Short mmCIF file of C-alpha atoms in Angstrom, two decimals:
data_model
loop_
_atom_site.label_atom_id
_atom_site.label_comp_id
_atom_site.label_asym_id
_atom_site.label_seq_id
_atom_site.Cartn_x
_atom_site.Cartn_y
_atom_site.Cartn_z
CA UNK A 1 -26.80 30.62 -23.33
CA UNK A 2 -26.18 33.19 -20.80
CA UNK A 3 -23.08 35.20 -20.84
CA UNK A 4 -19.76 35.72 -23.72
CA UNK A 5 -16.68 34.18 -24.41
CA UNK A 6 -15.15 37.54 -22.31
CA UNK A 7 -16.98 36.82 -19.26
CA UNK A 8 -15.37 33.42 -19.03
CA UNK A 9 -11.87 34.46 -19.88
CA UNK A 10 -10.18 34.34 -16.10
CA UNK A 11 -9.70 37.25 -14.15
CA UNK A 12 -6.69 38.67 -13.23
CA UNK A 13 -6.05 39.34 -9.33
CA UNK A 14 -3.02 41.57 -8.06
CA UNK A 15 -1.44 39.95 -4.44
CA UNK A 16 0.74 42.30 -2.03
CA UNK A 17 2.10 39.68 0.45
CA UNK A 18 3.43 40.71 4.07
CA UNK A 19 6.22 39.15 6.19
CA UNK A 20 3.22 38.27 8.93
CA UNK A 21 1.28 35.98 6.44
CA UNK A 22 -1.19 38.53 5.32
CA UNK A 23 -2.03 38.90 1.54
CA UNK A 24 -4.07 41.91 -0.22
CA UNK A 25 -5.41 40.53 -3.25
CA UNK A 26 -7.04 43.18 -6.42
CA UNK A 27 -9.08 42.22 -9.03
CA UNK A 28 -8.81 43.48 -12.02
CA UNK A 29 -12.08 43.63 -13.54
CA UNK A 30 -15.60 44.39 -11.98
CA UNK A 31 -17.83 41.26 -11.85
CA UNK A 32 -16.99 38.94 -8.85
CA UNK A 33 -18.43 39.36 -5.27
CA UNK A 34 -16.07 36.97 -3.51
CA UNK A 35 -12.59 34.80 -3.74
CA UNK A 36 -12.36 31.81 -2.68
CA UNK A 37 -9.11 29.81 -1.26
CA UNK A 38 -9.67 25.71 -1.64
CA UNK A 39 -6.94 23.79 -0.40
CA UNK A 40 -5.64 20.69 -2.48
CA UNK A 41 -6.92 16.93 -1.48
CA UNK A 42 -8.91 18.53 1.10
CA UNK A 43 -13.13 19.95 1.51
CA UNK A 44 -11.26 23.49 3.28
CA UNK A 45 -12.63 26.72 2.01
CA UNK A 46 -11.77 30.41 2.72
CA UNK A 47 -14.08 32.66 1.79
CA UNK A 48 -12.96 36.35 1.10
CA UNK A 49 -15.78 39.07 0.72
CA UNK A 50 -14.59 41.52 -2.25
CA UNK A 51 -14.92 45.41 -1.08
CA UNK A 52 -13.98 48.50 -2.95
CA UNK A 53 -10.46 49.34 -3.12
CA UNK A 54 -8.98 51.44 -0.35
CA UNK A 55 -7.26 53.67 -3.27
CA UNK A 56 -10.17 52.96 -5.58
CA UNK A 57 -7.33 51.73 -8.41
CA UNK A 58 -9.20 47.98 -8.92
CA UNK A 59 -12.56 48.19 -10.20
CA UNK A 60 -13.13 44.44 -9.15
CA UNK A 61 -12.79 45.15 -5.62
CA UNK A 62 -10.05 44.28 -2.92
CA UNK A 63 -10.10 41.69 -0.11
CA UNK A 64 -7.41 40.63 2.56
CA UNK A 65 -6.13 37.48 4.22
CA UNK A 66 -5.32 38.23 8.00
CA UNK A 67 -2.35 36.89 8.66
CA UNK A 68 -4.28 35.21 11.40
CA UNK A 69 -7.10 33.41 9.62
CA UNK A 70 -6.59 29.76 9.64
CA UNK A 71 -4.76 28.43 6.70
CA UNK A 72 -3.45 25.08 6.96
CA UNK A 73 -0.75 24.38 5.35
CA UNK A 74 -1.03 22.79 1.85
CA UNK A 75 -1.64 24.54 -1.75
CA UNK A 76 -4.63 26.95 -2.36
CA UNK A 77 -6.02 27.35 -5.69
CA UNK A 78 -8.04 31.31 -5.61
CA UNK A 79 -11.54 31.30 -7.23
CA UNK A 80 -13.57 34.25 -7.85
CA UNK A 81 -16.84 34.20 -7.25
CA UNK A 82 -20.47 35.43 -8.53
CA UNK A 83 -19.36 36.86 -11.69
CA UNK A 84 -21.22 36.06 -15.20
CA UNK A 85 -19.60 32.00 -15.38
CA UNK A 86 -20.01 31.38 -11.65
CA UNK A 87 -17.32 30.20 -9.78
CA UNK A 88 -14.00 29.84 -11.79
CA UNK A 89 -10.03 30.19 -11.14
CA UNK A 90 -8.31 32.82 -11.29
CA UNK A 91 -5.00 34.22 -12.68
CA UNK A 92 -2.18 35.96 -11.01
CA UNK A 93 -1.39 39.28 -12.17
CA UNK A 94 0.96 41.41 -10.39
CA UNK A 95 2.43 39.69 -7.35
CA UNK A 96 4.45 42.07 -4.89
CA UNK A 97 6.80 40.05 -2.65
CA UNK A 98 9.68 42.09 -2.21
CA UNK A 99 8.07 41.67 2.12
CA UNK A 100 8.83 37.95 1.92
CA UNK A 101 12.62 38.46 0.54
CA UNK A 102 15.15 36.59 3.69
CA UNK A 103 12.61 37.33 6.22
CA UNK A 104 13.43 36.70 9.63
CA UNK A 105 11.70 36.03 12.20
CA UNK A 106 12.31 36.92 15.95
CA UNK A 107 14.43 34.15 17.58
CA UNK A 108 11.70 33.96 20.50
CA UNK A 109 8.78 33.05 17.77
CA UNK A 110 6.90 29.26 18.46
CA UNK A 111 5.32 29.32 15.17
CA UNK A 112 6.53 30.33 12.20
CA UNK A 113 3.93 31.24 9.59
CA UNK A 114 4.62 31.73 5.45
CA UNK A 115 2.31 31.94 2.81
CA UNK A 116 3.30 32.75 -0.79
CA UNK A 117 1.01 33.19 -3.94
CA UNK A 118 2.64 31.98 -6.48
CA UNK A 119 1.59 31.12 -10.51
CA UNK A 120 0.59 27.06 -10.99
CA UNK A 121 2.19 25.23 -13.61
CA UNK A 122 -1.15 25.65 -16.16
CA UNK A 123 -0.70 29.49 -15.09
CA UNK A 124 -3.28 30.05 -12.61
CA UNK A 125 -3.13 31.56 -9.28
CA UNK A 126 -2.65 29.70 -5.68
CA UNK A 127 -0.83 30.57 -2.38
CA UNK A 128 1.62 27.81 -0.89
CA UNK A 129 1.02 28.06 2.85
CA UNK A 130 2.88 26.77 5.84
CA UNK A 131 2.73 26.53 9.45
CA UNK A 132 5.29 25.41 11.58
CA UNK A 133 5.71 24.95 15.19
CA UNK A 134 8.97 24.20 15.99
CA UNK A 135 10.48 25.05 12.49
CA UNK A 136 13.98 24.21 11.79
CA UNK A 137 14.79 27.02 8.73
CA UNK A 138 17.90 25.77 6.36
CA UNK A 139 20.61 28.34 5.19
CA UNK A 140 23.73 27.93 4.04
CA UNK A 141 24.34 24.48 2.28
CA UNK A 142 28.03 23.73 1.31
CA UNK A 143 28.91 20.14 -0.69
CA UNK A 144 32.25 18.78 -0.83
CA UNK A 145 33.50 15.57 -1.54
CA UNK A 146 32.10 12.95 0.62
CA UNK A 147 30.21 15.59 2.83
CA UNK A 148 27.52 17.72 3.08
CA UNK A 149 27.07 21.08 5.23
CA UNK A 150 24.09 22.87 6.45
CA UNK A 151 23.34 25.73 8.46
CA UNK A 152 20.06 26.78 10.10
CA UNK A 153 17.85 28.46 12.44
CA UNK A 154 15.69 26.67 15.07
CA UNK A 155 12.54 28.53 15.91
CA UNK A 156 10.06 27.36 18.74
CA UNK A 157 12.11 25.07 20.51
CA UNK A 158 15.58 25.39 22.58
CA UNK A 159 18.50 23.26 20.76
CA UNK A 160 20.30 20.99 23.72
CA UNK A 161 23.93 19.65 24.10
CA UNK A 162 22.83 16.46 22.02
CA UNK A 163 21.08 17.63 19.44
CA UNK A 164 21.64 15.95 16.09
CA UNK A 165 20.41 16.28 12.66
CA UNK A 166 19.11 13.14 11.62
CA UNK A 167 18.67 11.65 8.17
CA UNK A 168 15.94 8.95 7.85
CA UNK A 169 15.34 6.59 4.66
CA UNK A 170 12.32 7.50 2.79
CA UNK A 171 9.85 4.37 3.00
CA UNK A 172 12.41 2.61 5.63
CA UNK A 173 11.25 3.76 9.08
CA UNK A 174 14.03 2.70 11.40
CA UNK A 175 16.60 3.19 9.10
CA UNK A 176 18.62 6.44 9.86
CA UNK A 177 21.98 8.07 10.27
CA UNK A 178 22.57 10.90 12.88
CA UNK A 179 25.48 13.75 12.85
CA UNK A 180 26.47 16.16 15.91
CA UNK A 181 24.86 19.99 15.66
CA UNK A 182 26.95 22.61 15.96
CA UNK A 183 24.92 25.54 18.04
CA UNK A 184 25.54 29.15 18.09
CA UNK A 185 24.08 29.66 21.56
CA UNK A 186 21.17 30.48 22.82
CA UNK A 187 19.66 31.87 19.71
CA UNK A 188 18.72 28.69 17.96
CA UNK A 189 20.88 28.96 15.16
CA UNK A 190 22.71 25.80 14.59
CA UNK A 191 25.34 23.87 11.50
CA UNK A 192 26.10 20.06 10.99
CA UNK A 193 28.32 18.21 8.39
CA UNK A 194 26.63 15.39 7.40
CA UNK A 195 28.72 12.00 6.05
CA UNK A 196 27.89 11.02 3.08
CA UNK A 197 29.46 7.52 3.85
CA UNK A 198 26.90 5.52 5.48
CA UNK A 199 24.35 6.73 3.36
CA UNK A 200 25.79 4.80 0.48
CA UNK A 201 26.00 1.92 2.37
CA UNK A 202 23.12 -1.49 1.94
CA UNK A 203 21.75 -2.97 -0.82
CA UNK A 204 18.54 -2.22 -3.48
CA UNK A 205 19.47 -0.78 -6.58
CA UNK A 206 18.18 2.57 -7.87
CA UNK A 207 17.68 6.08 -6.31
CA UNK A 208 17.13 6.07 -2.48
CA UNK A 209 16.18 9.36 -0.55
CA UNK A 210 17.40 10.47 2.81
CA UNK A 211 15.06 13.57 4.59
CA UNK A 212 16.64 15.37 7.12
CA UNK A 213 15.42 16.39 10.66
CA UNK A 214 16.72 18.26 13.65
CA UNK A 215 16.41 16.83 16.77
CA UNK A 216 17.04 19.78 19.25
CA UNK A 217 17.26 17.33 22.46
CA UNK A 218 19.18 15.02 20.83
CA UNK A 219 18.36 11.08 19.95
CA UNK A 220 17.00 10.18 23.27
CA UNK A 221 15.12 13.37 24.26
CA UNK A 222 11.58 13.52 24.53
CA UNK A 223 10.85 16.57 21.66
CA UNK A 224 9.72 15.68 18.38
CA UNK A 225 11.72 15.60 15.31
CA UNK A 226 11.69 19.21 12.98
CA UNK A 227 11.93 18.93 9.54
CA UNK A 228 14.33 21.02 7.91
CA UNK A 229 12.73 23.06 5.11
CA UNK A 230 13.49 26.73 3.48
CA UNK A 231 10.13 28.56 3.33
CA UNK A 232 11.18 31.96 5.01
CA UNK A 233 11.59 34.00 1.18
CA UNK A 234 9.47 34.49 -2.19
CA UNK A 235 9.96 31.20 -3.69
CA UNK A 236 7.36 28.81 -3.35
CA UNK A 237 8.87 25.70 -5.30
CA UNK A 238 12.86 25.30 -4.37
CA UNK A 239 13.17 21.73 -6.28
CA UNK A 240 13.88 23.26 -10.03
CA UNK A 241 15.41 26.57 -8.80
CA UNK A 242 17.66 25.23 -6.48
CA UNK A 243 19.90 22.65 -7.95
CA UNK A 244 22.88 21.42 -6.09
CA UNK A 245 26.17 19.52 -7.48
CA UNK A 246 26.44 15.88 -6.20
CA UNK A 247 28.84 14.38 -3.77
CA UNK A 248 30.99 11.21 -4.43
CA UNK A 249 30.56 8.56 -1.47
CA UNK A 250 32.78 6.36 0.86
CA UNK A 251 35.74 4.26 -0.82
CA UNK A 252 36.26 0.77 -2.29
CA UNK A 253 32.70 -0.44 -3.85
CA UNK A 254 30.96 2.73 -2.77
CA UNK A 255 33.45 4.96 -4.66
CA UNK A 256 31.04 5.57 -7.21
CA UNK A 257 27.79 6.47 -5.50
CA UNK A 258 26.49 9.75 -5.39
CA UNK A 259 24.63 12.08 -2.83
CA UNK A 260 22.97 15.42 -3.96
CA UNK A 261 20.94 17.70 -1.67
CA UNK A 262 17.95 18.76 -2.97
CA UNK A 263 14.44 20.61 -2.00
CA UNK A 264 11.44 18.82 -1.84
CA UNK A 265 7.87 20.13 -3.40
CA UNK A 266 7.50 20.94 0.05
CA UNK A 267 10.71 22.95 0.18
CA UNK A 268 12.19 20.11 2.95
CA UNK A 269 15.70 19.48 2.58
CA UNK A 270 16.55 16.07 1.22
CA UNK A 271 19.37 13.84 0.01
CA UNK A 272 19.18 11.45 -3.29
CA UNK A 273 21.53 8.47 -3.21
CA UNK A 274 22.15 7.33 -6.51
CA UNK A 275 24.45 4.12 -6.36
CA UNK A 276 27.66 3.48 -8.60
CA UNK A 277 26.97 3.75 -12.50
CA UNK A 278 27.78 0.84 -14.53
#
């Protein structure tokens, strides 16, 4: 038996994110020679060599991710590597993302790039990352009675007289409902009230889920769909922190159905339907 109880307690790595996607990471204690990034569901590695610490304040050693290594998007659980138990996860210690607070990115930008570490639910460390290219950033979301409202930036793409946002029934392709966009211009930024109406309307009991897109040349142009998501601040998982009030539906035998916005795990904007109670 080869090592103690100690060496197989988890380290303890310090992250310093930037607006540009890089991360500094710090280890705590002395004993690993590497971290390693694995992404979720997938074989991809990053390997990280550890060095000594720029301000010699970690004894464990310090590594960066360039904000242009290739990180697809997709969750990350951090390993360290070569100390006493071999390869094992780490957790998060301090995490400094005061950079990633309502970033904004220049209007011109094609691809928007965010990557967030962030503690797991059995309190170990990962990074969230994202890559977009056109990305459709959400803002502002107002709910009213029978209505929703949400504002927006487009990156990467130009937003045309017809654009629409476009809400399409989860596990129903074909099945959508489109409302005008409101543009500010020429800088992408855009708003759209979406009905809350038709959403109620069919058959099927139980929840149904509407995810909304932008389409920036409208329903017939050529350009692809972009999803509508929030990923440009510090919070990697939107669904419990952002919780929205629901909106009552249509009239008559709709009345009673309800529409709530929510984030996704993803952070893409969604809509649960849940029909009349009773």
């Amino acid at each position: 038996m080869t090592g103690t109880s100690e060496d197989r307690l988890p380290y303890a790595v310090d992250c310093t994110a930037d607006a540009d996607g890089t991360i500094g990471f710090a280890v705590a204690a002395a004993g690993p020679t590497a971290l390693v990034l694995k992404r979720r569901k997938s074989g991809d590695r990053v390997r990280l060599a550890l060095t000594e610490s720029p301000d010699g304040g970690s004894s464990g050693g310090h590594a960066v991710l360039d904000a242009a290594a290739e990180l697809r998007e997709g969750r990350w659980d951090v390993f360290a590597e070569g100390g006493p138990a071999g390869e094992q996860r780490v957790e998060p210690g301090l995490r400094d993302l005061r950079k990633l607070t309502d970033r904004t990115p220049h209007p011109a930008a094609t691809t928007v790039v965010a990557r967030i570490p962030y503690r797991t639910a059995d309190g170990m460390l990962a990074v969230r990352s994202w890559f977009r290219s056109p990305h459709a950033e959400a803002g502002e979301l107002t709910v009213r009675p029978g209505a929703l409202s949400v504002a927006g930036q487009l990156y990467g793409a130009r937003l045309g007289a017809d654009a629409v946002v476009e809400a399409r029934l989860r596990g129903a392709p074909g099945q959508v409902h489109r409302e005008p966009v409101r543009t500010g211009g020429d800088d992408g930024a855009f708003s759209c009230t979406l009905h809350c109406g038709p959403l109620a309307v069919g058959d099927g009991e139980g929840a149904r889920f509407w995810d909304l897109w932008l389409l920036p040349e409208g329903a017939e142009g050529s350009g692809p769909g972009v999803r509508i998501s929030r990923i440009l601040d510090d919070i990697a998982d939107r669904k419990s922190v952002f919780v929205y009030p629901g909106s009552p539906c249509g009239d008559g035998a709709v009345r009673a159905a309800t529409a709530t916005p929510y984030y996704t795990v993803d952070n893409d904007l969604s809509v649960r339907l849940d029909p009349p109670k009773g």
